Coordinates of N, CA and C in Angstrom, one line a residue:
M266 N -1.9 -20.2 4.3 CA -1.2 -19.6 5.4 C -1.6 -18.1 5.5
K267 N -1.9 -17.6 6.7 CA -2.2 -16.2 6.9 C -1.0 -15.3 6.9
Q268 N -1.1 -14.2 6.3 CA 0.0 -13.2 6.3 C -0.2 -12.3 7.6
S269 N 0.9 -12.1 8.3 CA 0.8 -11.3 9.5 C 0.7 -9.8 9.2
R270 N 0.2 -9.0 10.1 CA 0.1 -7.6 9.9 C 1.5 -7.0 9.6
L271 N 2.5 -7.5 10.3 CA 3.9 -7.0 10.1 C 4.4 -7.3 8.7
M272 N 4.1 -8.5 8.2 CA 4.6 -8.8 6.9 C 3.7 -8.0 5.8
S273 N 2.5 -7.7 6.1 CA 1.7 -6.9 5.2 C 2.3 -5.5 5.1
L274 N 2.7 -5.0 6.3 CA 3.3 -3.6 6.3 C 4.7 -3.7 5.6
V275 N 5.5 -4.7 5.8 CA 6.8 -4.8 5.1 C 6.6 -4.9 3.6
E276 N 5.7 -5.7 3.2 CA 5.4 -5.8 1.7 C 5.0 -4.4 1.2
S277 N 4.1 -3.7 1.9 CA 3.6 -2.4 1.4 C 4.8 -1.4 1.3
V278 N 5.6 -1.4 2.3 CA 6.7 -0.5 2.4 C 7.7 -0.7 1.2
V279 N 8.1 -2.0 1.0 CA 9.0 -2.4 -0.1 C 8.4 -2.0 -1.4
N280 N 7.2 -2.3 -1.6 CA 6.5 -1.9 -2.8 C 6.5 -0.4 -3.1
V281 N 6.3 0.4 -2.1 CA 6.3 1.8 -2.2 C 7.7 2.4 -2.4
I282 N 8.7 1.8 -1.8 CA 10.1 2.2 -2.0 C 10.5 2.1 -3.5
V283 N 10.2 0.9 -4.0 CA 10.5 0.7 -5.5 C 9.6 1.7 -6.3
G284 N 8.4 1.9 -6.0 CA 7.5 2.8 -6.7 C 8.0 4.2 -6.6
Y285 N 8.6 4.6 -5.4 CA 9.0 5.9 -5.2 C 10.1 6.3 -6.3
G286 N 11.0 5.5 -6.5 CA 12.0 5.8 -7.5 C 11.4 5.9 -8.9
V287 N 10.5 5.0 -9.2 CA 9.8 5.1 -10.5 C 9.0 6.4 -10.7
A288 N 8.3 6.7 -9.6 CA 7.5 7.9 -9.6 C 8.3 9.2 -9.8
V289 N 9.4 9.3 -9.1 CA 10.3 10.5 -9.2 C 10.8 10.6 -10.6
V290 N 11.3 9.5 -11.2 CA 11.9 9.6 -12.5 C 10.7 9.9 -13.5
T291 N 9.6 9.4 -13.3 CA 8.4 9.7 -14.2 C 8.0 11.1 -14.1
Q292 N 8.0 11.7 -12.9 CA 7.7 13.1 -12.7 C 8.7 14.0 -13.5
I293 N 10.0 13.7 -13.3 CA 11.0 14.5 -14.0 C 10.8 14.4 -15.5
L294 N 10.4 13.3 -16.0 CA 10.2 13.2 -17.5 C 8.9 13.7 -18.0
I295 N 7.9 13.6 -17.2 CA 6.5 13.9 -17.7 C 6.1 15.3 -17.4
F296 N 6.4 15.8 -16.2 CA 6.0 17.2 -15.8 C 6.3 18.2 -16.9
P297 N 7.5 18.3 -17.4 CA 7.7 19.3 -18.4 C 6.8 19.2 -19.7
I298 N 6.4 18.1 -20.0 CA 5.5 17.9 -21.2 C 4.2 18.7 -20.9
F299 N 3.8 18.8 -19.6 CA 2.5 19.5 -19.3 C 2.8 20.9 -18.8
G300 N 4.0 21.4 -19.0 CA 4.4 22.7 -18.6 C 4.6 22.9 -17.1
L301 N 4.9 21.8 -16.4 CA 5.2 21.9 -15.0 C 6.7 21.8 -14.8
H302 N 7.3 22.8 -14.2 CA 8.7 22.8 -14.0 C 9.0 22.8 -12.5
T303 N 9.6 21.7 -12.1 CA 9.9 21.6 -10.6 C 11.3 21.2 -10.5
T304 N 11.8 21.5 -9.3 CA 13.2 21.2 -9.0 C 13.3 19.7 -8.5
L305 N 14.5 19.2 -8.5 CA 14.6 17.8 -8.0 C 14.1 17.7 -6.6
A306 N 14.4 18.7 -5.8 CA 14.0 18.7 -4.4 C 12.5 18.6 -4.3
Q307 N 11.8 19.4 -5.1 CA 10.3 19.4 -5.1 C 9.8 18.0 -5.6
N308 N 10.4 17.4 -6.6 CA 10.0 16.1 -7.0 C 10.2 15.1 -5.9
L309 N 11.3 15.2 -5.2 CA 11.5 14.2 -4.1 C 10.5 14.4 -3.0
K310 N 10.2 15.6 -2.7 CA 9.2 15.9 -1.6 C 7.8 15.4 -2.0
M311 N 7.4 15.7 -3.3 CA 6.1 15.2 -3.7 C 6.0 13.7 -3.7
G312 N 7.1 13.1 -4.2 CA 7.2 11.6 -4.2 C 7.1 11.1 -2.8
A313 N 7.7 11.7 -1.8 CA 7.6 11.3 -0.4 C 6.2 11.3 0.1
I314 N 5.5 12.4 -0.2 CA 4.1 12.6 0.3 C 3.2 11.5 -0.3
F315 N 3.3 11.3 -1.6 CA 2.6 10.3 -2.3 C 2.9 8.9 -1.8
S316 N 4.2 8.7 -1.4 CA 4.6 7.4 -0.9 C 4.0 7.0 0.4
F317 N 3.9 8.0 1.3 CA 3.3 7.8 2.6 C 1.8 7.4 2.4
V318 N 1.1 8.1 1.5 CA -0.3 7.9 1.3 C -0.4 6.5 0.7
S319 N 0.5 6.1 -0.2 CA 0.5 4.8 -0.9 C 0.7 3.7 0.1
I320 N 1.6 3.9 1.1 CA 1.8 2.8 2.1 C 0.6 2.6 2.9
A321 N -0.1 3.6 3.3 CA -1.3 3.5 4.1 C -2.4 2.8 3.3
R322 N -2.6 3.2 2.0 CA -3.6 2.6 1.1 C -3.3 1.1 0.9
S323 N -2.0 0.8 0.6 CA -1.7 -0.6 0.3 C -1.9 -1.5 1.6
F324 N -1.5 -1.0 2.7 CA -1.6 -1.7 4.0 C -3.1 -2.0 4.3
V325 N -3.9 -1.0 4.2 CA -5.4 -1.2 4.4 C -6.0 -2.2 3.5
L326 N -5.7 -2.0 2.2 CA -6.2 -3.0 1.2 C -5.7 -4.4 1.4
R327 N -4.5 -4.5 1.7 CA -3.9 -5.9 2.0 C -4.6 -6.5 3.1
R328 N -4.8 -5.8 4.2 CA -5.5 -6.3 5.4 C -7.0 -6.7 5.1
L329 N -7.6 -5.9 4.3 CA -9.0 -6.1 3.9 C -9.1 -7.4 3.1
F330 N -8.2 -7.6 2.1 CA -8.3 -8.8 1.3 C -7.8 -10.0 2.0
E331 N -6.9 -9.8 3.0 CA -6.5 -11.0 3.8 C -7.7 -11.4 4.7
R332 N -8.4 -10.4 5.2 CA -9.6 -10.7 6.0 C -10.7 -11.5 5.2
I333 N -10.9 -11.0 3.9 CA -11.8 -11.7 3.0 C -11.3 -13.1 2.7
R334 N -10.0 -13.3 2.5 CA -9.5 -14.6 2.1 C -9.7 -15.6 3.3
V335 N -9.4 -15.1 4.5 CA -9.5 -16.0 5.7 C -11.0 -16.3 5.9
A336 N -11.9 -15.4 5.8 CA -13.3 -15.6 6.0 C -13.8 -16.6 4.9
N337 N -13.4 -16.5 3.7 CA -13.8 -17.4 2.6 C -13.3 -18.8 2.8
H338 N -12.0 -18.8 3.3 CA -11.4 -20.1 3.5 C -12.0 -20.9 4.6
C339 N -12.4 -20.2 5.7 CA -13.0 -20.8 6.9 C -14.5 -21.0 6.7
D340 N -15.1 -20.4 5.8 CA -16.6 -20.5 5.6 C -17.0 -21.9 5.4
G341 N -17.9 -22.4 6.3 CA -18.5 -23.7 6.2 C -17.6 -24.8 6.8
H342 N -16.5 -24.5 7.4 CA -15.6 -25.5 8.0 C -15.9 -25.6 9.5
A343 N -15.8 -26.8 10.0 CA -16.0 -27.0 11.5 C -15.0 -26.1 12.2
G344 N -15.5 -25.6 13.4 CA -14.6 -24.8 14.2 C -14.4 -23.4 13.7
Y345 N -15.2 -23.0 12.7 CA -15.1 -21.6 12.2 C -15.4 -20.6 13.2
E346 N -14.6 -19.6 13.3 CA -14.8 -18.5 14.2 C -14.8 -17.2 13.4
E347 N -15.7 -16.3 13.8 CA -15.8 -15.0 13.1 C -14.5 -14.3 13.3
P348 N -13.9 -13.7 12.2 CA -12.7 -12.9 12.4 C -12.9 -11.7 13.3
A349 N -11.8 -11.3 14.0 CA -11.9 -10.2 14.9 C -12.1 -8.9 14.0
P350 N -12.7 -7.9 14.6 CA -12.9 -6.6 13.8 C -11.6 -6.0 13.5
L351 N -11.6 -5.3 12.4 CA -10.3 -4.6 12.0 C -9.9 -3.6 13.0
R352 N -8.7 -3.5 13.3 CA -8.2 -2.5 14.3 C -7.9 -1.2 13.6
R353 N -8.1 -0.2 14.3 CA -7.9 1.2 13.8 C -6.8 1.9 14.5

């Protein structure tokens, strides 16, 4: 079964939301070890920036692998149609 673009986006967003909490806690614990001292607000802002980048990366990779999966599944089957180009 093919995953829709919407569900790919939902999966990516949920994954990043969970990762956001882990990242902020990790920053709070690890930064001081390397001599980096940031406020909670700074950690939250950095986490947000990285989260937006992560959502975009995860969505693009998910769509790429879904395209590969569909192409491989349909390869050699009767009625095979070339997948539509990726939308930008």
